[in-house]
Amino acid sequence: MVSRNLEIGEFLRLSFEQFRDLPALWLNERTISYAGLYADAAKLGTLILETTKPGEPVGVLAQRSYPAYVGVLAALLSGRPYVPINMKFPFERQVDIASIARCRLLIWDEQSKQRCTELLQVLGPAVREASATLPDRADISPNFHDARFADTGSGIAYIMFTSGTTGAPKGVAVRRENLSAYLAAIAEIAPIEPGTRCTQNFDLSFDLSVHDIFQTWASGGCLYVMGNEEALDPVGFAKRHALQAWFSVPSVVAMARRLRRLQPGALPDMRLSLFCGEPLPASIAADWAQTAPNTRILNLYGPTEATIAITAEEYDRSAAPDSRPATIPLGKPFRNSAAVVVGSDGQPAPLGELWLGGLQISNGYINNEKENQAKFVNRTLPGYAFDRWYRTGDLVQRDDRHGLVFQGRMDDQAKIQGYRVELLEIEEVLRRVSGTTEAAAVLWPVSESGAAEGVVGFVCGATSAERDIIAGCRTHLPSYAVPRKIIAVDALPLNANGKVDRNALRKTYLAGK
Amino acid sequence: MRAALQEIFVTELGLNPEDFVDELTYNSIPEWDSASHMAIILAIEEKFDLALESDDIVAMTSVRKILNLLETKGIPVG
């Protein structure tokens, strides 16, 4: 077993050596071994070292393709931050992400080649491009093979972009040591054996993909990547390949249930199932337990700012259904982390905002001091050794029986299909494209379990037509955050605090539809 | 059936009616991704009172393929 105390680059190199003959990646009906993947990462890594300076990020404009995985691995082993740039995002957002992160190199695949060219035209000559499938070369850099030579610059592992309240995405810079701390913690709570066949359900731009990729490769597992069409039936894909470790948002299972894909005993090989990204309804966990009768089920919780996930609660198969809460609690913090409920007086309390501290707390947002000051605080809390805290904005109750229980958001952040969005960002875009100063974004439809599947826009006094407003939103927002329809209203109702009353809009215009 | 399917696409994907053409394929536009595909499938099942198999769901990757498949299920194109 490779020591967990090593720097992440050295740790992964030793893992790739230890598991060299095992399969690391299954993609397009083809299996690639750890040795084969490492050899390709070394070629690309040498090019990365030649074209970028320490600390300069590498954009990965690739998805569900070999270049995507080689690109991520090569960047991390070269000591450079990687920045996933989702091909499904609008062009303007891709430009924002590459610019804010200051990417110096873009990795493309066949599907993104044209888009890469278009991006480079906007980003200018300082940004280079590379394909991840390179011819063999004899001069692999010794700096790639030996982590002791690696200058990791700022020490950033990756930069993940999330929705920002002002209309521009914000980049969370996660350090290499944050990732090491996460991988060590998750290996204790939810270990997998070498050879385990693991899902890869998440887009690279969703930080839960970092778990998929690096927990698998840190443990000798094999990452099973669904093709575009296979992604329409993830449960069928897991069944066909007898996958053993599952990770998704609960919505994926909810959707599979609605499509009658959850047959009892359908996934007998599954041993470990993790859910994260949105609350896990007990009914979904119960159905999954029937579908995969031999699996452990864990609910994970954590924002991108605290590196993938930071608390866990195991679903108890033997508990009587009546004794379970309707939603699986957030559980307990990982080792070397703390999760504290803080009241309005800034002191620990039974109900309040959840603050997170410890080795997984990231550097915060790049080039965004205002948000950093608002969200990351230096404070001593009685009984805790950590003095830097991330304020989650999650309203949480500390319950003696169930641990930490999610009660809702304290601001306008929301989840749509498990994706984190700021309703204020959608409203800002709505105002910009509709020619009005009054706009509201309301989550709808919402499933029985309370998970939002989409969003509807309300505008008052708009000068643009509905279809033009939606088209305008599409050029700024990811598809899941684009309003499904626009409703023109005479006035936006206000609540007692003088804010737009989204519940009233939902009840008046959407209830029963 | 064509008009009903068009309505489903317009509602679920927020498309303009004229963008609904036989050549439209899954993943060719950002609006038709794996999540919205499921919404389309559920809407089709409800509208035409069908229970689609997983092979059907994975195969329904273009408007033309969906129309053909619905026809084989006895729903007349019209």
Coordinates of C-alpha atoms in Angstrom, one line a residue:
Chain A
M1 CA 0.0 0.0 0.0
V2 CA 1.4 3.4 -1.0
S3 CA 1.7 5.8 1.9
R4 CA -1.0 8.4 2.0
N5 CA 1.4 11.0 3.4
L6 CA 3.1 11.5 0.1
E7 CA 2.5 14.6 -2.2
I8 CA -0.4 13.8 -4.5
G9 CA 1.9 13.6 -7.6
E10 CA 4.3 11.2 -6.0
F11 CA 1.4 9.2 -4.6
L12 CA -0.2 8.8 -8.0
R13 CA 3.0 7.9 -9.7
L14 CA 3.6 5.1 -7.2
S15 CA 0.0 3.9 -7.6
F16 CA 0.4 3.8 -11.4
E17 CA 3.6 1.8 -10.9
Q18 CA 2.0 -0.6 -8.4
F19 CA -1.1 -1.2 -10.6
R20 CA 0.7 -1.0 -13.9
D21 CA -0.8 -4.2 -15.4
L22 CA -4.3 -3.6 -14.2
P23 CA -7.0 -1.9 -16.4
A24 CA -7.3 1.8 -15.5
L25 CA -9.8 3.0 -18.0
W26 CA -12.6 1.4 -20.1
L27 CA -13.7 3.6 -23.0
N28 CA -15.4 2.9 -26.3
E29 CA -15.1 -0.9 -25.9
R30 CA -11.4 -0.6 -25.2
T31 CA -9.4 -1.1 -22.0
I32 CA -6.3 0.9 -21.2
S33 CA -3.9 -0.3 -18.5
Y34 CA -2.3 1.9 -15.9
A35 CA 1.1 1.5 -17.7
G36 CA -0.5 2.6 -21.0
L37 CA -2.3 5.5 -19.6
Y38 CA 0.8 6.7 -17.7
A39 CA 2.9 6.5 -20.9
D40 CA 0.5 8.7 -22.7
A41 CA 0.3 11.1 -19.8
A42 CA 4.1 11.3 -19.8
K43 CA 4.1 12.4 -23.4
L44 CA 1.5 15.1 -22.9
G45 CA 3.0 16.0 -19.5
T46 CA 6.4 16.7 -21.2
L47 CA 4.6 19.0 -23.6
I48 CA 2.8 20.7 -20.7
L49 CA 6.1 21.3 -19.0
E50 CA 7.6 22.7 -22.2
T51 CA 4.7 25.1 -22.9
T52 CA 3.6 26.3 -19.4
K53 CA 5.3 27.7 -16.3
P54 CA 4.7 26.5 -12.8
G55 CA 1.2 27.5 -11.7
E56 CA -0.1 28.2 -15.2
P57 CA -3.4 26.3 -15.6
V58 CA -4.2 23.8 -18.4
G59 CA -7.7 23.9 -19.8
V60 CA -9.3 20.5 -20.6
L61 CA -11.8 21.1 -23.3
A62 CA -12.7 17.5 -23.7
Q63 CA -15.4 15.2 -22.3
R64 CA -15.9 11.4 -22.1
S65 CA -12.9 10.9 -24.4
Y66 CA -9.4 9.5 -24.0
P67 CA -7.8 13.0 -24.3
A68 CA -10.0 14.2 -21.4
Y69 CA -8.6 11.6 -19.0
V70 CA -5.0 11.8 -20.2
G71 CA -5.3 15.6 -20.0
V72 CA -6.4 15.6 -16.4
L73 CA -3.8 13.1 -15.4
A74 CA -1.0 14.7 -17.3
A75 CA -1.7 18.2 -15.8
L76 CA -1.9 16.9 -12.3
L77 CA 1.3 14.9 -12.6
S78 CA 3.1 17.8 -14.2
G79 CA 2.2 20.0 -11.2
R80 CA -0.1 22.2 -13.2
P81 CA -3.7 23.1 -12.3
Y82 CA -6.3 21.7 -14.6
V83 CA -9.5 23.6 -15.5
P84 CA -12.4 21.6 -17.1
I85 CA -14.2 23.5 -19.8
N86 CA -17.5 21.9 -20.5
M87 CA -18.3 21.5 -24.2
K88 CA -22.0 21.8 -23.4
F89 CA -21.5 25.4 -22.0
P90 CA -22.2 28.4 -24.2
F91 CA -19.1 29.9 -26.0
E92 CA -19.2 33.0 -23.8
R93 CA -19.0 31.0 -20.6
Q94 CA -16.1 28.9 -22.0
V95 CA -14.3 32.2 -22.8
D96 CA -15.0 33.5 -19.3
I97 CA -13.7 30.3 -17.7
A98 CA -10.5 30.2 -19.7
S99 CA -9.9 33.9 -19.2
I100 CA -10.6 34.1 -15.4
A101 CA -8.5 31.0 -14.8
R102 CA -5.8 32.3 -17.1
C103 CA -5.4 29.0 -18.9
R104 CA -2.1 28.9 -20.9
L105 CA -2.8 25.6 -22.8
L106 CA -6.0 24.0 -24.0
I107 CA -6.3 20.2 -24.4
W108 CA -8.8 19.2 -27.1
D109 CA -10.4 16.1 -28.4
E110 CA -12.0 15.3 -31.8
Q111 CA -15.4 16.7 -30.7
S112 CA -13.9 20.0 -29.4
K113 CA -11.2 20.7 -32.0
Q114 CA -13.2 23.3 -33.9
R115 CA -14.4 25.0 -30.6
C116 CA -10.8 25.1 -29.4
T117 CA -9.8 27.0 -32.6
E118 CA -12.6 29.5 -32.0
L119 CA -11.6 29.9 -28.3
L120 CA -8.0 30.5 -29.2
Q121 CA -9.0 33.3 -31.6
V122 CA -10.6 35.1 -28.7
L123 CA -8.1 34.2 -26.0
G124 CA -5.1 35.4 -28.0
P125 CA -1.6 34.1 -28.9
A126 CA -0.5 33.6 -25.4
V127 CA -2.7 30.5 -25.1
R128 CA -1.5 27.3 -26.8
E129 CA -3.3 24.1 -27.8
A130 CA -2.5 20.4 -27.8
S131 CA -4.1 17.1 -28.6
A132 CA -3.7 14.5 -25.9
T133 CA -2.9 11.8 -28.4
L134 CA 0.7 12.5 -29.3
P135 CA 3.3 10.6 -31.2
D136 CA 5.9 8.7 -29.2
R137 CA 8.9 10.7 -28.2
A138 CA 12.2 9.7 -26.6
D139 CA 12.8 12.8 -24.6
I140 CA 10.2 12.4 -21.8
S141 CA 11.0 15.1 -19.3
P142 CA 12.7 13.8 -16.1
N143 CA 10.6 16.4 -14.3
F144 CA 7.5 14.5 -15.3
H145 CA 8.7 11.1 -13.9
D146 CA 10.1 12.4 -10.7
A147 CA 7.8 14.3 -8.5
R148 CA 10.8 15.7 -6.5
F149 CA 11.6 17.9 -9.5
A150 CA 8.1 19.1 -10.0
D151 CA 7.5 22.7 -9.2
T152 CA 3.8 22.9 -8.5
G153 CA 3.8 26.7 -8.4
S154 CA 0.8 27.8 -6.4
G155 CA 0.1 24.2 -5.4
I156 CA -3.3 24.3 -7.1
A157 CA -4.6 20.9 -8.3
Y158 CA -7.7 22.1 -10.2
I159 CA -10.0 25.0 -10.7
M160 CA -13.7 24.3 -10.8
F161 CA -16.2 26.9 -11.9
T162 CA -19.5 27.3 -10.2
S163 CA -22.4 29.7 -10.8
G164 CA -21.6 33.3 -9.5
T165 CA -24.3 35.7 -8.2
T166 CA -23.1 38.6 -10.5
G167 CA -23.6 36.8 -13.8
A168 CA -20.0 35.6 -14.3
P169 CA -18.9 32.1 -13.1
K170 CA -16.5 32.0 -10.2
G171 CA -13.5 29.6 -10.0
V172 CA -12.7 27.6 -6.9
A173 CA -9.0 26.9 -6.6
V174 CA -8.5 23.5 -4.8
R175 CA -5.0 22.8 -3.6
R176 CA -3.1 19.6 -4.2
E177 CA -3.0 19.0 -0.4
N178 CA -6.8 19.5 -0.2
L179 CA -7.2 16.7 -2.8
S180 CA -4.7 14.4 -0.8
A181 CA -6.7 15.0 2.4
Y182 CA -10.0 14.1 0.6
L183 CA -8.6 10.9 -1.0
A184 CA -7.1 9.8 2.4
A185 CA -10.5 10.5 4.1
I186 CA -12.7 8.8 1.5
A187 CA -10.3 5.8 1.4
E188 CA -11.0 5.3 5.2
I189 CA -14.8 5.7 4.9
A190 CA -15.5 4.0 1.5
P191 CA -12.5 2.0 0.4
I192 CA -12.4 0.1 -2.9
E193 CA -10.2 -2.8 -3.8
P194 CA -7.8 -2.9 -6.8
G195 CA -9.6 -4.1 -9.9
T196 CA -13.0 -2.5 -8.8
R197 CA -15.1 -1.5 -11.8
C198 CA -16.2 2.1 -11.1
T199 CA -18.8 4.5 -12.6
Q200 CA -17.9 7.8 -14.1
N201 CA -21.3 9.6 -14.3
F202 CA -20.2 13.2 -13.7
D203 CA -19.0 15.7 -16.2
L204 CA -15.5 16.8 -15.6
S205 CA -16.7 20.3 -14.8
F206 CA -18.6 18.9 -11.8
D207 CA -16.1 18.4 -9.0
L208 CA -17.6 15.0 -8.1
S209 CA -15.8 13.7 -11.2
V210 CA -12.5 14.3 -9.3
H211 CA -13.6 11.6 -6.9
D212 CA -14.5 9.3 -9.7
I213 CA -11.1 9.7 -11.4
F214 CA -8.7 9.9 -8.5
Q215 CA -10.3 7.6 -6.0
T216 CA -10.4 4.9 -8.7
W217 CA -6.8 5.5 -9.8
A218 CA -5.5 5.8 -6.3
S219 CA -7.0 2.4 -5.5
G220 CA -6.2 0.4 -8.6
G221 CA -9.8 0.4 -9.9
C222 CA -11.0 0.8 -13.5
L223 CA -13.0 3.8 -14.6
Y224 CA -15.9 2.9 -16.9
V225 CA -16.8 5.8 -19.1
M226 CA -20.2 5.8 -20.7
G227 CA -20.5 6.8 -24.4
N228 CA -23.0 9.6 -25.2
E229 CA -25.8 7.1 -25.9
E230 CA -25.0 4.8 -23.0
A231 CA -25.3 7.9 -20.7
L232 CA -29.1 7.7 -21.4
D233 CA -29.3 4.5 -19.3
P234 CA -26.6 4.6 -16.6
V235 CA -28.2 1.7 -14.6
G236 CA -28.3 -0.5 -17.8
F237 CA -24.6 0.4 -18.4
A238 CA -23.8 -0.6 -14.8
K239 CA -25.7 -3.9 -15.2
R240 CA -24.0 -4.7 -18.6
H241 CA -20.5 -4.2 -17.2
A242 CA -21.2 -5.6 -13.7
L243 CA -19.9 -2.4 -12.2
Q244 CA -19.0 -2.5 -8.5
A245 CA -18.8 1.1 -7.4
W246 CA -21.4 3.7 -8.1
F247 CA -21.4 7.5 -7.6
S248 CA -24.1 9.9 -8.8
V249 CA -26.6 12.5 -7.8
P250 CA -29.8 11.0 -6.4
S251 CA -31.7 12.5 -9.4
V252 CA -30.1 9.9 -11.7
V253 CA -31.7 7.1 -9.6
A254 CA -35.0 9.0 -9.3
M255 CA -35.1 9.2 -13.1
A256 CA -34.2 5.6 -13.5
R257 CA -37.0 4.7 -11.1
R258 CA -39.5 6.7 -13.2
L259 CA -38.3 4.8 -16.3
R260 CA -38.8 1.5 -14.4
R261 CA -35.0 0.7 -14.6
L262 CA -34.7 -0.3 -10.9
Q263 CA -35.6 -4.0 -10.9
P264 CA -34.9 -5.8 -7.6
G265 CA -31.5 -7.5 -7.7
A266 CA -30.6 -6.0 -11.1
L267 CA -27.1 -5.0 -9.8
P268 CA -25.8 -7.9 -7.7
D269 CA -22.1 -6.9 -8.2
M270 CA -22.5 -3.4 -6.8
R271 CA -20.5 -3.2 -3.5
L272 CA -20.3 0.6 -2.9
S273 CA -22.8 3.3 -3.8
L274 CA -22.2 7.0 -3.1
F275 CA -24.6 9.8 -3.5
C276 CA -23.9 13.5 -3.4
G277 CA -24.8 16.8 -4.9
E278 CA -28.4 17.1 -3.5
P279 CA -30.4 15.7 -0.6
L280 CA -30.8 11.9 -0.7
P281 CA -34.5 10.9 -0.1
A282 CA -34.8 7.8 2.0
S283 CA -37.2 6.3 -0.6
I284 CA -34.5 6.6 -3.3
A285 CA -31.9 4.9 -1.0
A286 CA -34.5 2.2 -0.3
D287 CA -35.1 1.5 -4.0
W288 CA -31.4 1.5 -4.7
A289 CA -30.8 -1.0 -1.9
Q290 CA -33.3 -3.3 -3.5
T291 CA -31.8 -2.9 -7.0
A292 CA -28.3 -3.4 -5.7
P293 CA -28.8 -5.9 -2.8
N294 CA -25.1 -6.2 -1.9
T295 CA -24.0 -2.6 -1.8
R296 CA -23.2 -0.2 1.0
I297 CA -25.0 3.1 0.5
L298 CA -23.5 6.4 1.7
N299 CA -24.8 9.9 1.5
L300 CA -22.0 12.4 1.0
Y301 CA -22.2 16.1 1.5
G302 CA -19.8 18.9 0.6
P303 CA -19.5 22.0 -1.5
T304 CA -16.8 22.4 -4.1
E305 CA -15.0 24.9 -1.8
A306 CA -14.4 22.1 0.7
T307 CA -13.1 19.6 -1.9
I308 CA -15.7 17.2 -3.2
A309 CA -17.3 16.0 0.0
I310 CA -16.6 16.5 3.7
T311 CA -19.3 14.6 5.6
A312 CA -20.9 11.1 5.2
E313 CA -23.8 9.1 6.5
E314 CA -24.3 5.4 5.9
Y315 CA -27.7 4.3 5.0
D316 CA -28.8 1.6 7.5
R317 CA -30.5 -1.2 5.5
S318 CA -31.7 -2.9 8.7
A319 CA -33.5 0.1 10.2
A320 CA -37.3 0.0 10.2
P321 CA -38.6 2.4 7.5
D322 CA -40.7 4.3 10.1
S323 CA -37.6 5.1 12.1
R324 CA -35.8 6.8 9.3
P325 CA -36.0 10.5 8.4
A326 CA -37.5 11.2 5.0
T327 CA -34.1 12.5 3.8
I328 CA -30.8 10.9 4.7
P329 CA -28.9 13.2 7.1
L330 CA -25.6 14.8 6.1
G331 CA -23.8 12.7 8.7
K332 CA -20.5 13.3 10.4
P333 CA -17.4 15.2 9.2
F334 CA -14.4 13.3 7.7
R335 CA -11.2 12.9 9.7
N336 CA -9.1 16.1 9.7
S337 CA -12.3 18.1 9.0
A338 CA -14.9 19.9 11.1
A339 CA -18.5 20.7 10.4
V340 CA -20.0 23.2 12.9
V341 CA -23.5 24.6 13.1
V342 CA -23.1 28.3 13.9
G343 CA -26.0 30.5 15.1
S344 CA -26.5 34.2 14.3
D345 CA -24.3 35.2 17.2
G346 CA -21.3 33.5 15.6
Q347 CA -21.2 30.7 18.2
P348 CA -22.0 26.9 17.9
A349 CA -25.7 26.4 18.0
P350 CA -28.3 23.6 17.4
L351 CA -29.7 25.4 14.3
G352 CA -27.8 27.7 12.0
E353 CA -25.4 28.0 9.1
L354 CA -23.0 25.1 8.6
W355 CA -19.3 26.2 8.7
L356 CA -16.6 23.8 7.5
G357 CA -13.0 23.7 8.5
G358 CA -9.9 21.5 8.2
L359 CA -7.5 20.2 5.6
Q360 CA -10.0 20.2 2.7
I361 CA -10.9 23.9 2.8
S362 CA -9.7 25.3 -0.5
N363 CA -7.9 28.5 -1.3
G364 CA -11.3 30.0 -2.3
Y365 CA -12.2 32.0 -5.4
I366 CA -9.6 33.1 -7.9
N367 CA -9.4 36.9 -8.4
N368 CA -12.5 37.5 -6.3
E369 CA -11.5 39.0 -3.0
K370 CA -14.9 40.3 -2.2
E371 CA -16.5 36.8 -2.3
N372 CA -13.5 35.3 -0.5
Q373 CA -14.0 37.8 2.4
A374 CA -17.7 37.0 2.5
K375 CA -17.4 33.2 2.5
F376 CA -14.1 32.4 4.1
V377 CA -13.6 33.6 7.7
N378 CA -10.8 33.4 10.2
R379 CA -12.3 32.6 13.5
T380 CA -11.6 30.5 16.6
L381 CA -14.5 28.4 17.6
P382 CA -14.5 26.8 21.1
G383 CA -13.4 23.1 20.9
Y384 CA -12.0 23.2 17.4
A385 CA -8.4 23.4 16.3
F386 CA -9.1 25.0 12.9
D387 CA -9.1 28.8 12.5
R388 CA -10.2 29.2 8.9
W389 CA -13.8 28.4 8.0
Y390 CA -15.9 28.2 4.9
R391 CA -19.4 29.5 5.4
T392 CA -21.6 27.1 3.3
G393 CA -24.9 29.1 3.3
D394 CA -26.6 25.8 4.2
L395 CA -29.1 26.0 7.0
V396 CA -28.5 22.9 9.1
Q397 CA -29.9 21.4 12.3
R398 CA -27.7 19.4 14.7
D399 CA -29.7 16.5 15.8
D400 CA -28.6 14.1 18.6
R401 CA -30.1 11.1 16.8
H402 CA -29.3 11.9 13.1
G403 CA -26.3 14.2 13.3
L404 CA -26.3 17.1 10.8
V405 CA -29.7 17.5 9.0
F406 CA -30.0 19.8 6.0
Q407 CA -32.9 22.3 6.3
G408 CA -32.5 24.5 3.2
R409 CA -30.5 27.3 1.8
M410 CA -29.9 30.7 3.6
D411 CA -29.5 32.5 0.2
D412 CA -30.6 32.1 -3.4
Q413 CA -28.3 29.2 -4.3
A414 CA -30.2 26.2 -5.6
K415 CA -29.6 22.8 -7.2
I416 CA -31.1 21.9 -10.6
Q417 CA -30.7 18.2 -11.6
G418 CA -27.9 18.3 -8.9
Y419 CA -26.1 21.2 -10.6
R420 CA -25.4 24.1 -8.4
V421 CA -26.9 27.4 -9.7
E422 CA -27.3 30.9 -8.3
L423 CA -30.8 32.1 -9.0
L424 CA -29.4 35.6 -8.8
E425 CA -27.2 34.8 -11.8
I426 CA -30.1 33.6 -13.8
E427 CA -32.0 36.8 -12.9
E428 CA -29.1 38.9 -13.8
V429 CA -29.0 37.3 -17.3
L430 CA -32.8 37.6 -17.6
R431 CA -32.6 41.3 -17.0
R432 CA -29.7 41.7 -19.4
V433 CA -31.4 39.9 -22.3
S434 CA -35.0 41.0 -21.8
G435 CA -34.5 44.7 -21.5
T436 CA -36.2 45.0 -18.0
T437 CA -34.9 45.7 -14.5
E438 CA -37.5 43.3 -13.0
A439 CA -36.9 39.6 -13.4
A440 CA -37.2 36.5 -11.2
A441 CA -36.1 32.9 -11.6
V442 CA -38.3 30.2 -9.9
L443 CA -37.4 26.5 -9.6
W444 CA -39.9 24.4 -11.6
P445 CA -40.8 21.7 -12.0
V446 CA -40.0 20.2 -8.7
S447 CA -40.2 16.4 -8.2
E448 CA -42.1 14.6 -5.4
S449 CA -38.8 14.4 -3.4
G450 CA -38.3 18.1 -3.7
A451 CA -35.5 18.1 -6.2
A452 CA -35.7 20.9 -8.9
E453 CA -35.7 19.7 -12.5
G454 CA -35.7 23.1 -14.1
V455 CA -36.3 26.8 -13.8
V456 CA -38.9 29.3 -15.1
G457 CA -38.2 33.0 -15.7
F458 CA -40.6 35.8 -14.8
V459 CA -40.2 39.2 -16.3
C460 CA -42.1 42.5 -15.8
G461 CA -42.0 45.1 -18.6
A462 CA -39.7 43.2 -20.9
T463 CA -39.1 44.6 -24.3
S464 CA -38.0 41.3 -25.9
A465 CA -40.2 38.4 -26.9
E466 CA -40.2 35.1 -24.9
R467 CA -38.2 33.2 -27.6
D468 CA -35.6 35.9 -27.8
I469 CA -35.2 36.0 -24.0
I470 CA -34.7 32.2 -23.9
A471 CA -32.3 32.4 -26.9
G472 CA -30.4 35.2 -25.0
C473 CA -30.2 33.1 -21.9
R474 CA -28.7 30.2 -23.9
T475 CA -25.7 32.3 -24.9
H476 CA -24.8 33.0 -21.3
L477 CA -26.0 30.0 -19.1
P478 CA -25.5 26.2 -19.1
S479 CA -28.5 24.4 -20.5
Y480 CA -29.7 23.2 -17.1
A481 CA -29.9 26.9 -15.9
V482 CA -31.8 28.2 -19.0
P483 CA -35.5 29.0 -18.1
R484 CA -37.8 26.5 -19.8
K485 CA -40.3 29.2 -20.3
I486 CA -40.7 32.9 -19.7
I487 CA -43.9 34.3 -18.1
A488 CA -44.6 38.0 -18.4
V489 CA -46.3 39.5 -15.3
D490 CA -47.6 42.9 -14.5
A491 CA -45.7 43.1 -11.2
L492 CA -43.4 40.9 -9.2
P493 CA -44.9 40.1 -5.8
L494 CA -42.7 41.1 -2.8
N495 CA -42.5 39.3 0.5
A496 CA -42.4 40.9 4.0
N497 CA -38.6 41.7 3.6
G498 CA -39.2 43.5 0.3
K499 CA -37.6 40.8 -1.8
V500 CA -39.2 39.1 -4.8
D501 CA -41.6 36.3 -3.4
R502 CA -40.6 33.3 -5.6
N503 CA -43.1 31.1 -3.6
A504 CA -46.0 33.4 -4.5
L505 CA -45.0 33.3 -8.2
R506 CA -44.8 29.5 -8.1
K507 CA -48.2 29.2 -6.4
T508 CA -49.9 31.7 -8.7
Y509 CA -48.5 30.7 -12.1
L510 CA -47.1 27.2 -11.9
A511 CA -49.0 25.2 -9.2
G512 CA -50.9 22.3 -10.7
K513 CA -49.3 22.5 -14.1
Chain B
M1 CA -48.4 12.2 -33.8
R2 CA -45.9 14.5 -35.4
A3 CA -47.5 17.6 -34.0
A4 CA -47.8 16.0 -30.5
L5 CA -44.1 15.1 -30.6
Q6 CA -43.2 18.6 -31.7
E7 CA -45.1 20.0 -28.8
I8 CA -43.2 17.7 -26.4
F9 CA -39.9 19.0 -27.9
V10 CA -40.9 22.6 -27.7
T11 CA -42.1 22.2 -24.1
E12 CA -39.3 20.0 -22.7
L13 CA -36.3 21.6 -24.6
G14 CA -37.6 25.1 -25.0
L15 CA -37.1 24.8 -28.7
N16 CA -38.7 27.0 -31.4
P17 CA -41.3 24.9 -33.3
E18 CA -39.3 25.4 -36.6
D19 CA -36.2 23.8 -35.0
F20 CA -38.1 20.5 -34.7
V21 CA -36.9 18.7 -37.8
D22 CA -36.3 15.0 -38.5
E23 CA -32.6 15.5 -38.6
L24 CA -32.4 16.9 -35.1
T25 CA -30.2 14.5 -33.0
Y26 CA -29.5 13.9 -29.4
N27 CA -26.5 15.9 -28.1
S28 CA -26.3 18.0 -31.3
I29 CA -27.7 21.0 -29.3
P30 CA -27.0 21.8 -25.7
E31 CA -30.7 21.6 -24.8
W32 CA -31.0 17.9 -25.8
D33 CA -28.7 16.2 -23.2
S34 CA -29.1 13.1 -21.1
A35 CA -31.3 14.8 -18.5
S36 CA -33.7 16.4 -21.0
H37 CA -33.8 13.1 -23.0
M38 CA -35.4 11.5 -19.9
A39 CA -37.9 14.3 -19.7
I40 CA -38.8 13.7 -23.4
I41 CA -39.1 10.0 -22.8
L42 CA -41.4 10.5 -19.9
A43 CA -43.5 13.0 -21.8
I44 CA -43.8 10.5 -24.8
E45 CA -44.8 7.7 -22.5
E46 CA -47.5 9.8 -21.0
K47 CA -48.8 11.3 -24.2
F48 CA -49.0 8.1 -26.1
D49 CA -49.7 5.8 -23.2
L50 CA -46.6 3.7 -23.8
A51 CA -44.1 1.9 -21.6
L52 CA -40.7 2.1 -23.4
E53 CA -38.0 -0.5 -23.0
S54 CA -34.5 0.6 -22.1
D55 CA -33.3 -0.5 -25.6
D56 CA -35.8 1.9 -27.1
I57 CA -34.8 4.7 -24.8
V58 CA -31.2 4.4 -25.8
A59 CA -32.1 4.1 -29.5
M60 CA -34.3 7.2 -29.6
T61 CA -31.5 9.5 -30.5
S62 CA -33.0 11.5 -33.3
V63 CA -36.4 12.9 -34.2
R64 CA -36.5 10.5 -37.2
K65 CA -35.7 7.5 -35.0
I66 CA -38.4 8.5 -32.5
L67 CA -41.0 8.9 -35.2
N68 CA -40.0 5.5 -36.7
L69 CA -40.1 3.8 -33.4
L70 CA -43.5 5.2 -32.5
E71 CA -44.8 4.1 -35.8
T72 CA -43.6 0.5 -35.1
K73 CA -45.6 0.8 -31.8
G74 CA -48.7 1.3 -33.8
I75 CA -49.0 5.1 -33.5
P76 CA -49.7 6.5 -36.9
V77 CA -47.7 9.4 -38.2
G78 CA -50.0 12.3 -39.0

